PDB file of C-alpha atoms in Angstrom:
ATOM      1  CA  UNK U   1      -0.552 -13.952  20.981  1.00 80.00           C
ATOM      2  CA  UNK U   2      -3.660 -15.180  19.304  1.00 79.00           C
ATOM      3  CA  UNK U   3      -4.903 -11.712  18.388  1.00 83.00           C
ATOM      4  CA  UNK U   4      -7.997 -12.146  16.278  1.00 83.00           C
ATOM      5  CA  UNK U   5     -10.048  -9.551  13.970  1.00 84.00           C
ATOM      6  CA  UNK U   6     -12.603 -10.466  11.493  1.00 83.00           C
ATOM      7  CA  UNK U   7     -11.372 -14.184  11.223  1.00 86.00           C
ATOM      8  CA  UNK U   8      -7.528 -13.145  10.822  1.00 87.00           C
ATOM      9  CA  UNK U   9      -5.467 -14.508  13.645  1.00 90.00           C
ATOM     10  CA  UNK U  10      -1.842 -13.262  14.253  1.00 90.00           C
ATOM     11  CA  UNK U  11       0.733 -14.623  16.481  1.00 90.00           C
ATOM     12  CA  UNK U  12       4.342 -13.858  16.836  1.00 90.00           C
ATOM     13  CA  UNK U  13       6.861 -11.340  18.664  1.00 90.00           C
ATOM     14  CA  UNK U  14       6.032  -7.599  17.720  1.00 91.00           C
ATOM     15  CA  UNK U  15       7.375  -4.291  19.144  1.00 93.00           C
ATOM     16  CA  UNK U  16       5.372  -1.281  19.340  1.00 92.00           C
ATOM     17  CA  UNK U  17       6.818   2.196  20.307  1.00 95.00           C
ATOM     18  CA  UNK U  18       5.644   5.505  19.777  1.00 95.00           C
ATOM     19  CA  UNK U  19       4.844   9.090  20.848  1.00 95.00           C
ATOM     20  CA  UNK U  20       1.338   9.718  22.541  1.00 94.00           C
ATOM     21  CA  UNK U  21      -0.135  13.348  22.458  1.00 92.00           C
ATOM     22  CA  UNK U  22      -2.301  13.851  25.540  1.00 94.00           C
ATOM     23  CA  UNK U  23      -3.782  16.956  23.997  1.00 93.00           C
ATOM     24  CA  UNK U  24      -5.048  15.537  20.887  1.00 89.00           C
ATOM     25  CA  UNK U  25      -5.411  12.110  22.502  1.00 91.00           C
ATOM     26  CA  UNK U  26      -3.793  10.557  19.605  1.00 89.00           C
ATOM     27  CA  UNK U  27      -0.343   9.032  18.661  1.00 92.00           C
ATOM     28  CA  UNK U  28       2.034  11.739  17.018  1.00 93.00           C
ATOM     29  CA  UNK U  29       4.125   8.932  15.957  1.00 94.00           C
ATOM     30  CA  UNK U  30       4.640   5.027  16.271  1.00 94.00           C
ATOM     31  CA  UNK U  31       6.702   2.247  14.922  1.00 95.00           C
ATOM     32  CA  UNK U  32       5.871  -1.455  14.808  1.00 94.00           C
ATOM     33  CA  UNK U  33       8.494  -4.086  14.069  1.00 96.00           C
ATOM     34  CA  UNK U  34       8.014  -8.005  13.980  1.00 92.00           C
ATOM     35  CA  UNK U  35       9.865 -10.984  12.970  1.00 90.00           C
ATOM     36  CA  UNK U  36       8.166 -14.400  11.999  1.00 91.00           C
ATOM     37  CA  UNK U  37       4.456 -12.712  12.783  1.00 91.00           C
ATOM     38  CA  UNK U  38       2.237 -15.665  11.704  1.00 91.00           C
ATOM     39  CA  UNK U  39      -0.765 -14.107  10.081  1.00 91.00           C
ATOM     40  CA  UNK U  40      -3.506 -16.672   9.522  1.00 91.00           C
ATOM     41  CA  UNK U  41      -7.075 -16.974   8.112  1.00 91.00           C
ATOM     42  CA  UNK U  42      -9.331 -19.845   6.809  1.00 89.00           C
ATOM     43  CA  UNK U  43      -7.862 -19.658   3.462  1.00 90.00           C
ATOM     44  CA  UNK U  44      -4.372 -18.171   3.954  1.00 91.00           C
ATOM     45  CA  UNK U  45      -1.530 -18.390   6.121  1.00 94.00           C
ATOM     46  CA  UNK U  46       1.536 -15.892   5.890  1.00 94.00           C
ATOM     47  CA  UNK U  47       4.646 -15.156   7.914  1.00 95.00           C
ATOM     48  CA  UNK U  48       5.481 -11.248   8.100  1.00 94.00           C
ATOM     49  CA  UNK U  49       8.790  -9.889   8.984  1.00 96.00           C
ATOM     50  CA  UNK U  50       9.537  -6.050   8.856  1.00 96.00           C
ATOM     51  CA  UNK U  51       8.684  -2.596  10.135  1.00 97.00           C
ATOM     52  CA  UNK U  52       5.860   0.061   9.791  1.00 95.00           C
ATOM     53  CA  UNK U  53       6.530   3.629  10.992  1.00 96.00           C
ATOM     54  CA  UNK U  54       3.632   6.143  11.076  1.00 94.00           C
ATOM     55  CA  UNK U  55       4.166  10.034  11.507  1.00 93.00           C
ATOM     56  CA  UNK U  56       1.070  11.804  12.170  1.00 90.00           C
ATOM     57  CA  UNK U  57       2.966  14.887  12.828  1.00 90.00           C
ATOM     58  CA  UNK U  58       3.846  15.661   9.109  1.00 83.00           C
ATOM     59  CA  UNK U  59       1.422  17.011   6.729  1.00 85.00           C
ATOM     60  CA  UNK U  60       0.669  14.817   4.833  1.00 91.00           C
ATOM     61  CA  UNK U  61       0.414  12.023   7.245  1.00 91.00           C
ATOM     62  CA  UNK U  62       3.254   9.605   6.302  1.00 93.00           C
ATOM     63  CA  UNK U  63       3.673   5.531   6.571  1.00 95.00           C
ATOM     64  CA  UNK U  64       6.780   4.108   5.822  1.00 95.00           C
ATOM     65  CA  UNK U  65       7.142   0.232   5.287  1.00 96.00           C
ATOM     66  CA  UNK U  66       9.720  -2.406   4.822  1.00 97.00           C
ATOM     67  CA  UNK U  67       8.131  -5.695   4.666  1.00 96.00           C
ATOM     68  CA  UNK U  68       8.869  -9.464   3.867  1.00 96.00           C
ATOM     69  CA  UNK U  69       5.694 -11.447   3.190  1.00 95.00           C
ATOM     70  CA  UNK U  70       6.102 -15.266   3.028  1.00 96.00           C
ATOM     71  CA  UNK U  71       3.301 -17.343   1.723  1.00 95.00           C
ATOM     72  CA  UNK U  72       3.487 -20.378   3.861  1.00 94.00           C
ATOM     73  CA  UNK U  73       1.468 -22.579   1.292  1.00 93.00           C
ATOM     74  CA  UNK U  74       3.220 -21.634  -1.662  1.00 93.00           C
ATOM     75  CA  UNK U  75       6.570 -20.694  -0.197  1.00 93.00           C
ATOM     76  CA  UNK U  76       7.019 -17.516  -2.250  1.00 96.00           C
ATOM     77  CA  UNK U  77       8.122 -14.536  -0.540  1.00 96.00           C
ATOM     78  CA  UNK U  78       6.973 -10.806  -1.535  1.00 96.00           C
ATOM     79  CA  UNK U  79       8.845  -7.789  -0.691  1.00 97.00           C
ATOM     80  CA  UNK U  80       8.013  -3.981  -0.202  1.00 96.00           C
ATOM     81  CA  UNK U  81      11.320  -1.900   0.225  1.00 96.00           C
ATOM     82  CA  UNK U  82      10.901   1.829   1.100  1.00 96.00           C
ATOM     83  CA  UNK U  83       7.327   1.742   0.693  1.00 95.00           C
ATOM     84  CA  UNK U  84       5.983   5.142   1.464  1.00 96.00           C
ATOM     85  CA  UNK U  85       2.403   6.178   1.521  1.00 95.00           C
ATOM     86  CA  UNK U  86       1.085   9.663   2.281  1.00 95.00           C
ATOM     87  CA  UNK U  87      -2.427  11.077   3.091  1.00 94.00           C
ATOM     88  CA  UNK U  88      -3.279  14.620   2.820  1.00 94.00           C
ATOM     89  CA  UNK U  89      -6.585  15.038   4.089  1.00 91.00           C
ATOM     90  CA  UNK U  90      -8.689  18.352   3.050  1.00 92.00           C
ATOM     91  CA  UNK U  91      -9.044  20.760   5.885  1.00 91.00           C
ATOM     92  CA  UNK U  92     -12.703  20.386   5.589  1.00 94.00           C
ATOM     93  CA  UNK U  93     -12.705  16.616   5.313  1.00 92.00           C
ATOM     94  CA  UNK U  94     -14.079  16.443   1.864  1.00 96.00           C
ATOM     95  CA  UNK U  95     -11.262  14.333   0.317  1.00 96.00           C
ATOM     96  CA  UNK U  96      -7.906  12.680   0.683  1.00 95.00           C
ATOM     97  CA  UNK U  97      -5.056  13.200  -1.574  1.00 97.00           C
ATOM     98  CA  UNK U  98      -3.000   9.794  -1.493  1.00 96.00           C
ATOM     99  CA  UNK U  99       0.610   9.149  -2.862  1.00 97.00           C
ATOM    100  CA  UNK U 100       2.638   5.955  -2.974  1.00 96.00           C
ATOM    101  CA  UNK U 101       6.493   5.151  -3.857  1.00 97.00           C
ATOM    102  CA  UNK U 102       8.652   2.433  -3.370  1.00 97.00           C
ATOM    103  CA  UNK U 103       9.756  -0.853  -4.694  1.00 97.00           C
ATOM    104  CA  UNK U 104       7.713  -4.132  -4.805  1.00 96.00           C
ATOM    105  CA  UNK U 105       9.123  -7.628  -5.389  1.00 96.00           C
ATOM    106  CA  UNK U 106       6.948 -10.594  -6.581  1.00 94.00           C
ATOM    107  CA  UNK U 107       9.060 -13.867  -6.908  1.00 94.00           C
ATOM    108  CA  UNK U 108       7.510 -14.464 -10.137  1.00 92.00           C
ATOM    109  CA  UNK U 109       7.607 -11.053 -12.011  1.00 89.00           C
ATOM    110  CA  UNK U 110      10.311  -9.370 -10.155  1.00 93.00           C
ATOM    111  CA  UNK U 111      10.707  -5.969  -9.047  1.00 95.00           C
ATOM    112  CA  UNK U 112       8.483  -2.916  -9.886  1.00 96.00           C
ATOM    113  CA  UNK U 113       8.974   0.587  -8.669  1.00 97.00           C
ATOM    114  CA  UNK U 114       5.527   2.491  -7.723  1.00 96.00           C
ATOM    115  CA  UNK U 115       4.829   6.068  -8.159  1.00 97.00           C
ATOM    116  CA  UNK U 116       1.892   8.384  -8.116  1.00 97.00           C
ATOM    117  CA  UNK U 117       2.612  11.163 -10.729  1.00 96.00           C
ATOM    118  CA  UNK U 118      -0.571  12.672  -9.863  1.00 97.00           C
ATOM    119  CA  UNK U 119      -1.991  12.017  -6.302  1.00 97.00           C
ATOM    120  CA  UNK U 120      -4.946   9.666  -6.262  1.00 97.00           C
ATOM    121  CA  UNK U 121      -7.967  11.740  -4.819  1.00 97.00           C
ATOM    122  CA  UNK U 122     -10.636   9.999  -2.819  1.00 97.00           C
ATOM    123  CA  UNK U 123     -13.732  11.966  -2.085  1.00 97.00           C
ATOM    124  CA  UNK U 124     -15.202  11.460   1.461  1.00 94.00           C
ATOM    125  CA  UNK U 125     -18.323   9.681   0.243  1.00 91.00           C
ATOM    126  CA  UNK U 126     -16.502   7.333  -2.121  1.00 95.00           C
ATOM    127  CA  UNK U 127     -14.512   3.854  -1.532  1.00 94.00           C
ATOM    128  CA  UNK U 128     -12.475   4.329  -4.676  1.00 97.00           C
ATOM    129  CA  UNK U 129     -10.184   7.489  -6.229  1.00 97.00           C
ATOM    130  CA  UNK U 130     -12.019   9.792  -8.526  1.00 97.00           C
ATOM    131  CA  UNK U 131      -8.838  11.290 -10.139  1.00 98.00           C
ATOM    132  CA  UNK U 132      -5.000  10.554 -10.125  1.00 98.00           C
ATOM    133  CA  UNK U 133      -2.766   7.750 -11.158  1.00 97.00           C
ATOM    134  CA  UNK U 134      -0.505   4.997 -10.032  1.00 97.00           C
ATOM    135  CA  UNK U 135       2.304   3.973 -12.103  1.00 97.00           C
ATOM    136  CA  UNK U 136       4.566   0.633 -11.731  1.00 96.00           C
ATOM    137  CA  UNK U 137       7.615   0.522 -13.956  1.00 97.00           C
ATOM    138  CA  UNK U 138       9.787  -2.542 -14.404  1.00 95.00           C
ATOM    139  CA  UNK U 139      12.661  -3.820 -16.471  1.00 92.00           C
ATOM    140  CA  UNK U 140      13.571  -1.939 -19.273  1.00 93.00           C
ATOM    141  CA  UNK U 141      11.064   1.000 -18.208  1.00 95.00           C
ATOM    142  CA  UNK U 142       8.091  -1.084 -19.204  1.00 96.00           C
ATOM    143  CA  UNK U 143       5.301   0.313 -17.196  1.00 97.00           C
ATOM    144  CA  UNK U 144       1.670   0.098 -16.416  1.00 97.00           C
ATOM    145  CA  UNK U 145      -0.412   3.256 -15.506  1.00 97.00           C
ATOM    146  CA  UNK U 146      -3.720   3.120 -13.573  1.00 97.00           C
ATOM    147  CA  UNK U 147      -5.799   6.236 -14.198  1.00 98.00           C
ATOM    148  CA  UNK U 148      -8.796   7.100 -12.105  1.00 98.00           C
ATOM    149  CA  UNK U 149     -11.455   8.110 -14.532  1.00 98.00           C
ATOM    150  CA  UNK U 150     -13.982   8.855 -11.737  1.00 97.00           C
ATOM    151  CA  UNK U 151     -15.037   7.046  -8.544  1.00 96.00           C
ATOM    152  CA  UNK U 152     -16.665   4.139 -10.352  1.00 97.00           C
ATOM    153  CA  UNK U 153     -14.043   3.681 -13.309  1.00 98.00           C
ATOM    154  CA  UNK U 154     -10.431   3.110 -14.036  1.00 98.00           C
ATOM    155  CA  UNK U 155      -8.307   2.797 -16.982  1.00 98.00           C
ATOM    156  CA  UNK U 156      -4.814   0.989 -17.487  1.00 98.00           C
ATOM    157  CA  UNK U 157      -2.426   2.234 -20.129  1.00 98.00           C
ATOM    158  CA  UNK U 158       0.359  -0.304 -20.653  1.00 98.00           C
ATOM    159  CA  UNK U 159       3.872   0.279 -22.483  1.00 98.00           C
ATOM    160  CA  UNK U 160       5.316  -3.154 -22.734  1.00 96.00           C
ATOM    161  CA  UNK U 161       8.679  -2.065 -24.007  1.00 95.00           C
ATOM    162  CA  UNK U 162       9.539   0.948 -22.230  1.00 95.00           C
ATOM    163  CA  UNK U 163       9.546   3.302 -25.400  1.00 96.00           C
ATOM    164  CA  UNK U 164       7.144   5.769 -23.552  1.00 94.00           C
ATOM    165  CA  UNK U 165       4.067   4.953 -25.973  1.00 96.00           C
ATOM    166  CA  UNK U 166       1.114   2.966 -24.729  1.00 97.00           C
ATOM    167  CA  UNK U 167       0.886  -0.473 -26.330  1.00 97.00           C
ATOM    168  CA  UNK U 168      -2.446  -1.478 -25.109  1.00 98.00           C
ATOM    169  CA  UNK U 169      -5.179   0.293 -22.976  1.00 98.00           C
ATOM    170  CA  UNK U 170      -8.150  -1.340 -20.871  1.00 97.00           C
ATOM    171  CA  UNK U 171     -10.803   0.175 -18.746  1.00 97.00           C
ATOM    172  CA  UNK U 172     -12.980  -1.414 -15.984  1.00 97.00           C
ATOM    173  CA  UNK U 173     -14.956  -0.884 -12.800  1.00 97.00           C
ATOM    174  CA  UNK U 174     -13.384  -0.370  -9.588  1.00 96.00           C
ATOM    175  CA  UNK U 175     -16.071  -2.636  -8.051  1.00 93.00           C
ATOM    176  CA  UNK U 176     -14.602  -5.289 -10.284  1.00 91.00           C
ATOM    177  CA  UNK U 177     -11.078  -5.301  -8.650  1.00 83.00           C
TER     178      UNK U 177
END
């Protein structure tokens, strides 16, 4: 009730369960489920429902989410289904290899399926990936692939008609996102 962090306030029923490892002094796994969880900032108001499960016993660490997010101002509902993120941390801690997969629904644009054909590598000293790519595929196999060129820039290749050929390409700076 009235949980507040950095100007964001959350209110609503939430169930937390998990397995704590006394030796590691960390959770091996935990689950969070919530319905009608109000998430409010000075600019936005959303209502969240769903589940988040984190399994730290797997290598790589895996986060699984099924979420509904209703924008209380616009009345639109966004959805993440079977959204899985993995994080493989290098044994020396010098980088993380991150993968993502699942389905995302936008009330205006429809569904897209997310995948990481090549894991996104984020070096320990960086905020952004330096290699790897993230692909979103929609209706009729139309797709967009975001490729990390280095830790400061990216490229997006778009296939508008699903024929496997790039129809347009754009590049940019991660800092601009």
